[in-house]
Short mmCIF file of C-alpha atoms in Angstrom, two decimals:
data_model
loop_
_atom_site.label_atom_id
_atom_site.label_comp_id
_atom_site.label_asym_id
_atom_site.label_seq_id
_atom_site.Cartn_x
_atom_site.Cartn_y
_atom_site.Cartn_z
CA MET A 487 23.87 1.11 49.51
CA THR A 488 20.41 1.82 50.60
CA GLU A 489 21.59 5.58 51.45
CA GLN A 490 22.67 5.11 47.11
CA LEU A 491 19.76 3.64 46.24
CA SER A 492 17.36 6.40 47.91
CA ASN A 493 19.20 8.79 45.84
CA LEU A 494 18.82 8.44 42.06
CA TRP A 495 17.72 9.78 39.51
CA PRO A 496 16.26 8.24 36.23
CA ALA A 497 17.95 10.28 33.40
CA PRO A 498 15.00 11.17 30.94
CA LEU A 499 15.57 9.38 27.73
CA ALA A 500 15.27 11.83 24.49
CA THR A 501 12.32 9.71 22.56
CA ARG A 502 12.36 12.45 19.66
CA PRO A 503 14.11 14.92 18.29
CA LEU A 504 15.11 17.99 20.66
CA ASN A 505 13.33 21.39 19.84
CA ALA A 506 14.41 23.69 23.20
CA THR A 507 15.32 26.87 24.15
CA VAL A 508 17.16 27.10 27.17
CA THR A 509 18.47 29.66 29.25
CA VAL A 510 21.75 29.54 31.47
CA PRO A 511 22.48 31.31 34.16
CA GLY A 512 25.16 33.64 34.48
CA SER A 513 28.82 32.55 34.36
CA LYS A 514 30.54 31.15 37.73
CA SER A 515 33.97 32.25 36.43
CA LEU A 516 32.87 35.53 35.70
CA SER A 517 30.30 35.91 38.67
CA ASN A 518 33.24 34.92 41.23
CA ARG A 519 35.97 37.33 39.84
CA TYR A 520 33.45 40.76 39.96
CA LEU A 521 32.75 39.67 43.25
CA ILE A 522 36.36 39.29 44.20
CA LEU A 523 37.21 42.27 41.99
CA ALA A 524 34.22 44.11 43.86
CA ALA A 525 35.52 43.31 47.27
CA LEU A 526 38.88 44.92 46.58
CA GLY A 527 37.80 48.32 45.30
CA ASN A 528 36.64 51.38 47.55
CA GLU A 529 32.71 51.53 46.09
CA PRO A 530 29.73 49.47 45.94
CA VAL A 531 29.39 47.46 42.87
CA THR A 532 26.31 45.95 41.54
CA LEU A 533 26.63 42.92 40.23
CA VAL A 534 23.27 41.60 37.42
CA GLY A 535 22.80 38.58 36.38
CA LEU A 536 25.08 36.92 39.13
CA LEU A 537 24.95 33.09 39.15
CA ARG A 538 23.34 32.07 42.76
CA SER A 539 24.38 28.93 43.01
CA ARG A 540 26.44 26.80 46.03
CA ASP A 541 29.96 27.95 44.50
CA THR A 542 28.75 31.77 44.78
CA ASP A 543 26.88 31.29 48.18
CA LEU A 544 30.20 30.02 49.39
CA MET A 545 31.98 32.96 47.44
CA MET A 546 30.01 35.24 49.11
CA GLY A 547 29.99 33.65 52.62
CA ALA A 548 33.84 33.76 52.47
CA LEU A 549 33.47 37.71 51.68
CA GLU A 550 31.56 38.19 54.28
CA ALA A 551 33.48 36.94 56.96
CA LEU A 552 36.16 38.69 56.01
CA GLY A 553 33.72 42.07 56.40
CA VAL A 554 32.20 42.45 52.36
CA ARG A 555 28.41 43.32 52.44
CA CYS A 556 26.63 41.27 49.85
CA ASP A 557 22.97 42.98 49.18
CA VAL A 558 20.50 40.76 47.73
CA ASP A 559 17.98 42.32 46.15
CA THR A 560 14.63 41.55 47.17
CA THR A 561 13.00 41.13 44.05
CA THR A 562 15.74 39.84 42.10
CA ASP A 563 17.76 37.50 43.80
CA THR A 564 20.52 37.32 40.84
CA THR A 565 21.24 41.56 41.37
CA VAL A 566 23.78 41.29 44.60
CA THR A 567 25.11 44.92 45.92
CA VAL A 568 28.56 44.38 46.91
CA THR A 569 30.00 46.84 49.53
CA PRO A 570 34.24 46.67 50.59
CA PRO A 571 35.02 46.92 53.98
CA SER A 572 34.60 50.97 54.50
CA SER A 573 38.48 50.76 56.18
CA GLY A 574 40.22 49.08 53.06
CA ARG A 575 41.21 46.04 55.60
CA PHE A 576 39.19 42.93 55.47
CA ASN A 577 38.52 41.14 58.82
CA GLY A 578 41.59 38.73 60.54
CA ASN A 579 40.55 36.05 62.87
CA VAL A 580 38.19 34.72 61.01
CA ASP A 581 37.57 31.29 59.41
CA VAL A 582 36.90 31.01 55.79
CA PHE A 583 34.49 27.70 54.55
CA CYS A 584 35.21 26.83 50.61
CA GLY A 585 33.38 23.97 50.46
CA LEU A 586 34.48 21.95 46.92
CA ALA A 587 34.70 25.57 45.22
CA GLY A 588 37.90 26.12 43.78
CA THR A 589 37.33 29.69 42.53
CA VAL A 590 36.69 30.16 46.72
CA MET A 591 39.99 28.63 47.63
CA ARG A 592 42.55 29.68 45.49
CA PHE A 593 41.14 33.35 44.93
CA VAL A 594 39.77 34.12 48.28
CA PRO A 595 43.20 33.57 50.33
CA GLY A 596 45.08 36.73 48.37
CA LEU A 597 42.68 38.59 49.69
CA ALA A 598 44.12 37.50 53.72
CA LEU A 599 47.12 39.43 52.98
CA PHE A 600 45.00 42.82 53.46
CA ALA A 601 43.28 41.28 56.25
CA ASP A 602 43.94 42.87 60.20
CA GLY A 603 44.94 39.42 61.30
CA PRO A 604 45.34 35.12 60.54
CA VAL A 605 42.36 33.98 58.66
CA HIS A 606 41.50 29.92 58.51
CA PHE A 607 40.45 28.56 55.68
CA ASP A 608 38.31 24.92 55.46
CA GLY A 609 36.67 22.98 53.25
CA ASP A 610 34.50 20.01 51.98
CA GLU A 611 36.55 16.55 52.70
CA GLN A 612 36.83 16.23 49.30
CA ALA A 613 38.67 19.60 48.81
CA TYR A 614 41.34 18.45 51.26
CA ALA A 615 42.21 16.34 47.60
CA ARG A 616 42.77 19.52 45.74
CA PRO A 617 45.83 21.07 45.13
CA MET A 618 46.12 24.12 46.49
CA ARG A 619 49.93 24.97 46.88
CA PRO A 620 51.08 26.79 43.91
CA VAL A 621 48.99 29.80 45.40
CA LEU A 622 50.09 29.74 48.82
CA ASP A 623 53.45 29.34 47.89
CA GLY A 624 52.91 32.77 45.72
CA LEU A 625 51.44 34.54 49.05
CA LYS A 626 54.44 33.22 50.98
CA GLN A 627 56.94 35.00 48.35
CA LEU A 628 54.70 38.23 49.22
CA GLY A 629 55.62 37.50 53.24
CA ALA A 630 52.30 35.88 53.99
CA LYS A 631 52.78 33.03 56.93
CA ILE A 632 51.36 29.32 56.11
CA GLU A 633 50.51 27.06 58.48
CA TYR A 634 48.61 23.88 57.46
CA HIS A 635 46.60 21.98 59.66
CA GLY A 636 46.71 18.74 57.73
CA GLU A 637 48.93 17.56 54.64
CA VAL A 638 50.96 20.70 53.45
CA GLY A 639 49.64 22.27 50.04
CA ARG A 640 45.93 21.04 50.86
CA LEU A 641 43.17 22.63 52.88
CA PRO A 642 42.78 23.43 55.93
CA PHE A 643 45.37 26.57 56.57
CA THR A 644 45.74 29.62 57.91
CA ILE A 645 47.19 32.35 56.66
CA THR A 646 48.47 35.11 58.88
CA PRO A 647 49.36 38.12 56.76
CA PRO A 648 52.60 40.33 56.75
CA THR A 649 52.92 43.28 58.72
CA GLU A 650 53.76 45.44 56.20
CA LEU A 651 53.46 44.34 52.25
CA PRO A 652 56.44 44.87 50.56
CA THR A 653 56.81 48.14 48.67
CA ALA A 654 58.57 47.44 45.76
CA GLN A 655 57.55 45.02 43.30
CA VAL A 656 57.59 41.68 43.97
CA ARG A 657 58.67 39.17 41.62
CA VAL A 658 56.65 35.91 42.22
CA SER A 659 57.45 32.05 40.17
CA ILE A 660 55.31 29.28 41.37
CA ASP A 661 54.49 26.35 39.19
CA SER A 662 50.85 26.42 37.97
CA SER A 663 50.04 23.49 35.72
CA GLY A 664 47.86 22.31 37.81
CA SER A 665 45.20 24.95 37.39
CA SER A 666 44.77 28.34 35.82
CA GLN A 667 43.05 29.54 38.90
CA PHE A 668 46.54 30.02 40.89
CA ILE A 669 48.01 32.27 38.18
CA SER A 670 44.50 33.72 38.20
CA GLY A 671 44.51 34.13 42.13
CA LEU A 672 47.53 36.08 42.36
CA LEU A 673 46.60 38.19 39.51
CA LEU A 674 43.37 39.47 40.98
CA ILE A 675 45.10 40.88 43.85
CA GLY A 676 48.37 42.60 41.86
CA SER A 677 47.78 45.89 41.54
CA LYS A 678 46.16 46.29 45.27
CA LEU A 679 50.43 45.67 46.50
CA PRO A 680 51.62 48.48 46.79
CA GLY A 681 54.74 47.56 44.63
CA GLY A 682 52.48 45.34 41.97
CA LEU A 683 53.52 42.11 40.72
CA ARG A 684 55.50 40.38 38.76
CA LEU A 685 54.54 36.62 37.76
CA THR A 686 55.72 33.88 35.91
CA HIS A 687 54.71 30.14 35.40
CA THR A 688 57.40 27.88 35.20
CA GLY A 689 55.63 24.88 34.43
CA GLU A 690 56.09 24.02 30.61
CA LYS A 691 52.05 24.59 29.56
CA THR A 692 49.69 26.87 30.84
CA PRO A 693 46.07 25.16 31.26
CA SER A 694 43.30 26.84 30.37
CA LEU A 695 45.01 30.14 29.37
CA PRO A 696 41.41 31.51 28.81
CA HIS A 697 40.64 31.42 32.30
CA ILE A 698 43.99 33.51 32.97
CA ARG A 699 42.56 35.76 29.70
CA MET A 700 39.48 36.15 31.36
CA THR A 701 40.98 37.43 34.89
CA VAL A 702 43.26 39.55 32.78
CA ALA A 703 40.56 41.51 30.92
CA ASP A 704 38.27 41.35 34.09
CA VAL A 705 41.72 43.06 36.20
CA THR A 706 42.12 45.55 33.54
CA GLY A 707 38.45 46.77 33.25
CA ALA A 708 39.06 47.44 36.90
CA CYS A 709 42.15 49.03 36.92
CA GLY A 710 43.87 48.94 33.16
CA ALA A 711 47.13 47.17 34.96
CA ILE A 712 48.09 44.13 33.60
CA GLU A 713 50.55 43.56 30.87
CA ALA A 714 50.52 39.98 29.50
CA ASP A 715 53.69 38.15 28.09
CA GLU A 716 52.12 34.75 27.31
CA SER A 717 55.03 33.54 25.52
CA ALA A 718 57.46 34.11 28.28
CA ARG A 719 54.37 32.88 30.95
CA THR A 720 54.80 36.27 32.43
CA TRP A 721 52.37 38.55 33.71
CA THR A 722 53.15 42.22 35.16
CA VAL A 723 50.79 44.24 37.44
CA GLU A 724 51.25 47.87 37.76
CA PRO A 725 49.74 49.26 41.41
CA ARG A 726 46.54 50.85 41.13
CA ALA A 727 43.51 51.19 42.34
CA ILE A 728 40.56 48.98 41.47
CA GLN A 729 37.02 50.10 41.26
CA LEU A 730 34.47 47.91 39.13
CA SER A 731 31.93 49.83 37.52
CA ASP A 732 28.81 50.57 39.61
CA LYS A 733 26.98 48.10 37.74
CA VAL A 734 28.18 45.29 35.93
CA THR A 735 25.98 42.52 34.40
CA VAL A 736 27.40 38.59 33.80
CA GLU A 737 27.39 36.66 30.82
CA PRO A 738 25.28 33.86 30.53
CA ASP A 739 28.06 30.48 31.76
CA LEU A 740 28.80 29.21 28.36
CA SER A 741 30.55 26.35 29.52
CA ASN A 742 27.49 25.26 31.39
CA ALA A 743 25.51 25.39 28.20
CA ALA A 744 27.35 22.24 26.92
CA PRO A 745 25.17 19.57 28.28
CA PHE A 746 21.99 21.42 26.54
CA LEU A 747 23.55 22.49 23.39
CA GLY A 748 25.36 19.09 22.85
CA ALA A 749 21.91 17.17 23.79
CA ALA A 750 20.92 17.97 20.30
CA LEU A 751 24.56 15.53 19.01
CA ILE A 752 23.16 12.84 20.93
CA ALA A 753 19.26 13.14 20.83
CA GLY A 754 18.83 14.71 17.44
CA GLY A 755 17.10 17.80 17.16
CA THR A 756 18.13 21.48 17.62
CA VAL A 757 18.56 23.11 21.41
CA ARG A 758 19.43 26.65 21.68
CA VAL A 759 20.57 29.16 23.82
CA PRO A 760 19.98 32.78 24.13
CA HIS A 761 21.93 36.09 25.18
CA TRP A 762 25.30 34.24 23.87
CA PRO A 763 27.78 37.33 23.70
CA GLU A 764 29.30 38.06 20.53
CA THR A 765 32.86 37.95 21.64
CA THR A 766 33.89 36.53 25.56
CA THR A 767 36.74 35.85 27.38
CA GLN A 768 34.64 32.25 28.65
CA PRO A 769 36.52 29.34 27.40
CA GLY A 770 33.04 27.87 26.64
CA GLY A 771 32.92 30.49 23.80
CA LEU A 772 34.95 27.54 22.45
CA LEU A 773 32.05 25.18 22.40
CA PRO A 774 30.46 25.72 19.29
CA GLY A 775 33.66 25.52 16.88
CA TYR A 776 33.93 21.86 19.10
CA LEU A 777 30.41 20.84 17.80
CA GLU A 778 30.83 22.33 14.78
CA GLN A 779 33.97 19.80 14.19
CA MET A 780 31.45 16.83 16.00
CA GLY A 781 28.68 16.98 12.98
CA ALA A 782 26.54 19.71 13.82
CA LYS A 783 25.06 22.66 12.30
CA VAL A 784 25.69 25.47 14.77
CA SER A 785 23.98 29.26 14.00
CA PHE A 786 23.92 32.27 15.52
CA PRO A 787 20.42 33.91 14.90
CA THR A 788 19.79 37.00 16.63
CA ILE A 789 15.83 37.36 17.53
CA ASP A 790 13.94 40.20 19.39
CA GLY A 791 17.73 41.99 19.58
CA VAL A 792 19.00 39.27 21.40
CA ARG A 793 21.72 36.87 20.18
CA TYR A 794 21.30 33.22 20.15
CA CYS A 795 23.63 30.03 19.69
CA GLU A 796 21.60 27.78 17.75
CA VAL A 797 22.72 23.89 17.48
CA THR A 798 21.24 21.38 15.38
CA GLY A 799 22.31 17.53 15.08
CA ASP A 800 20.71 14.69 13.53
CA GLY A 801 22.13 11.68 16.03
CA THR A 802 25.20 11.00 14.09
CA VAL A 803 28.41 12.40 16.05
CA ARG A 804 32.05 12.28 14.29
CA GLY A 805 34.75 11.48 16.47
CA LEU A 806 37.37 13.84 16.14
CA GLY A 807 40.96 12.09 16.36
CA SER A 808 43.56 13.38 18.34
CA PHE A 809 42.13 16.65 19.87
CA ASP A 810 44.28 19.23 21.99
CA LEU A 811 41.34 20.53 25.12
CA THR A 812 44.24 22.55 26.50
CA ALA A 813 42.03 26.21 25.94
CA ALA A 814 38.60 24.37 27.59
CA GLY A 815 39.34 21.51 29.28
CA GLU A 816 36.40 22.13 31.86
CA ILE A 817 34.36 21.15 29.11
CA ALA A 818 35.78 17.70 28.47
CA PRO A 819 32.85 15.64 30.07
CA SER A 820 29.95 17.30 28.06
CA LEU A 821 32.83 16.82 25.12
CA ALA A 822 33.23 13.18 26.61
CA ALA A 823 29.61 12.03 27.13
CA ILE A 824 28.95 12.81 23.33
CA LEU A 825 32.15 11.06 21.69
CA VAL A 826 30.69 8.18 23.64
CA PHE A 827 28.18 8.05 20.75
CA ALA A 828 31.15 8.71 17.51
CA ASP A 829 31.46 7.29 14.89
CA LYS A 830 35.51 7.06 15.54
CA PRO A 831 37.98 7.27 18.38
CA THR A 832 39.61 10.53 20.08
CA ASP A 833 42.13 11.40 21.88
CA MET A 834 41.37 14.74 24.29
CA VAL A 835 44.66 15.89 25.10
CA GLY A 836 46.16 18.92 27.05
CA ILE A 837 43.51 18.40 30.00
CA GLY A 838 46.12 15.91 32.74
CA HIS A 839 45.34 18.74 34.95
CA LEU A 840 41.36 17.47 35.49
CA ARG A 841 43.14 15.06 37.68
CA GLY A 842 42.78 17.98 40.29
CA HIS A 843 39.38 19.13 40.05
CA GLU A 844 36.55 18.60 42.08
CA THR A 845 37.30 14.71 41.53
CA ASN A 846 39.81 13.50 39.56
CA ARG A 847 38.17 13.74 36.18
CA LEU A 848 39.75 11.46 34.00
CA GLU A 849 39.71 8.47 36.16
CA ALA A 850 36.03 9.46 36.75
CA LEU A 851 35.12 9.60 33.30
CA VAL A 852 37.02 6.39 32.35
CA ASN A 853 35.11 4.50 35.66
CA GLU A 854 31.71 5.70 34.13
CA ILE A 855 32.41 5.44 30.41
CA ARG A 856 33.47 1.70 31.23
CA ARG A 857 30.71 1.46 33.60
CA ILE A 858 27.83 1.76 30.90
CA GLY A 859 30.22 -1.19 28.44
CA GLY A 860 32.24 1.43 26.39
CA VAL A 861 36.03 1.49 26.07
CA ALA A 862 37.91 4.42 27.14
CA GLU A 863 41.40 4.88 29.59
CA GLU A 864 43.59 7.21 30.38
CA LEU A 865 46.11 9.39 28.77
CA PRO A 866 49.31 10.88 30.53
CA ASP A 867 47.67 13.88 29.28
CA GLY A 868 43.84 13.44 28.29
CA LEU A 869 41.78 10.43 27.55
CA ARG A 870 41.07 7.95 25.04
CA ILE A 871 37.12 7.08 23.97
CA GLU A 872 36.85 4.27 21.46
CA PRO A 873 33.27 4.14 20.09
CA VAL A 874 31.77 0.34 20.55
CA PRO A 875 28.23 -0.21 19.36
CA SER A 876 25.29 1.49 21.08
CA GLU A 877 23.37 -1.66 21.37
CA THR A 878 26.30 -2.92 23.69
CA LEU A 879 25.91 0.06 25.91
CA HIS A 880 23.64 -0.56 29.06
CA GLU A 881 21.83 0.93 32.11
CA ALA A 882 24.11 1.42 35.25
CA ASN A 883 24.02 3.57 38.31
CA MET A 884 26.35 6.17 37.43
CA GLU A 885 28.49 8.03 39.90
CA THR A 886 29.28 11.33 40.36
CA TYR A 887 32.14 11.75 42.69
CA ALA A 888 30.35 15.32 44.09
CA ASP A 889 31.06 16.83 40.59
CA HIS A 890 28.80 18.82 38.65
CA ARG A 891 29.87 17.92 35.64
CA MET A 892 30.12 14.23 36.16
CA ALA A 893 26.49 14.06 36.50
CA THR A 894 25.51 16.33 33.57
CA PHE A 895 27.42 13.88 31.66
CA ALA A 896 25.48 10.86 32.96
CA THR A 897 22.62 12.69 32.38
CA MET A 898 23.64 13.56 29.09
CA LEU A 899 24.29 9.72 28.16
CA GLY A 900 20.72 8.82 29.17
CA LEU A 901 19.92 10.70 25.83
CA ARG A 902 19.76 7.66 24.24
CA ILE A 903 20.97 4.47 26.65
CA PRO A 904 17.50 3.44 28.53
CA ASP A 905 17.70 3.64 32.75
CA ILE A 906 20.25 5.34 33.59
CA GLN A 907 19.76 6.88 36.90
CA VAL A 908 22.51 9.24 38.29
CA ILE A 909 23.62 9.31 41.69
CA ASN A 910 23.62 12.68 43.56
CA VAL A 911 22.31 14.51 40.57
CA ALA A 912 22.07 17.65 43.13
CA THR A 913 25.72 18.14 43.17
CA THR A 914 24.53 20.18 39.99
CA ARG A 915 23.58 23.14 42.25
CA LYS A 916 27.28 23.96 42.32
CA THR A 917 27.11 25.58 39.41
CA LEU A 918 23.28 24.90 37.92
CA PRO A 919 20.71 25.13 40.91
CA ASP A 920 18.02 24.28 38.73
CA PHE A 921 19.46 21.86 36.69
CA VAL A 922 16.81 18.83 36.94
CA GLY A 923 13.90 21.58 36.04
CA MET A 924 15.87 23.26 33.13
CA TRP A 925 16.82 19.30 31.41
CA ASN A 926 13.36 17.85 32.08
CA GLY A 927 12.16 21.78 30.15
CA MET A 928 14.50 20.62 27.35
CA LEU A 929 12.85 17.46 26.82
CA ALA A 930 9.48 18.42 27.64
#
């Protein structure tokens, strides 16, 4: 308890309407996909605007263990040049540490197929609860040997690549209901297989389809090799050489914009985020439309050649009733923070897979909403939030479960509820290295 109390951060209360511009770092999802694709190529790739956070540093550390060079620009640490091994083979007989990063633990195992020996994977203790089996079952179907050192289907494990990769197209079937990352992890390596890959998702629903479309677009940009049949839940990857352009610019992380843009609804006022793309494969691109349904005024002004997303609220929030969030479950915690203050209940559905994220996010959200005097319950495939009068909401020490989105969720509540204390706000460094500074700057 003493350690917990020494690790409390008082979430700032909004004392007046906001008027702020917040620059959001690069997309974690795109950053880690580009790092993988660059490593799978033959020529160096310079990534500009790369997110520098724990997750991307873990990814670069994993690639370096496999023999990939990641050279950080000495003047701009968000510019990184990735140089694949000259041999075209990754190092075997090495250890890869995944931390708690889903993209590392689910994307890097595929690279072990092209290593010259076994690759051992481990991570944070909390990562042992995160499901891994579908992507590993897929690699087994491609000829890899998987040795588990704990619970089957979880970290830690060792992957031994096959002596020879299959020369004919392999048909792989997995149930990716628990995470779109299982599909993405296999699609990223598909074109490097001598015979290509035909991947079928056997589950009834496809979680976070925009993330899969992002992977398809990125791989297509690198080698033009994927044919997607989403109705049949099947993706076909032709065998082709992978090579990104020699310079790639990373979009801002639109999902990480959610706490800041959502703050305008909770506190009132206007928040704008620059460099908002006109089109994007990021699920966070759906955020402005969601906020508009909740009562925000949303516009996209261009100032000095830069396109902004500008959100204005007046402190009132419309509940959404039954709301399907399948396409963008990662922003559920931010939407949940806003909906605590809504005028009617909301059932966010299509997000049952959040139980397998950094923590069981559905359980965590229910626990923390109840902790402040709110009303929430888990649904089989989602979360129900039933607003209560604001005066019944009260101060609390908010758990974050080593989950960056639970930390930003708690901080958003503190805009309107006095004396919210966030335990271990530093977990936001996973994707936002200076979240506290950005948040204080928005409120200044």
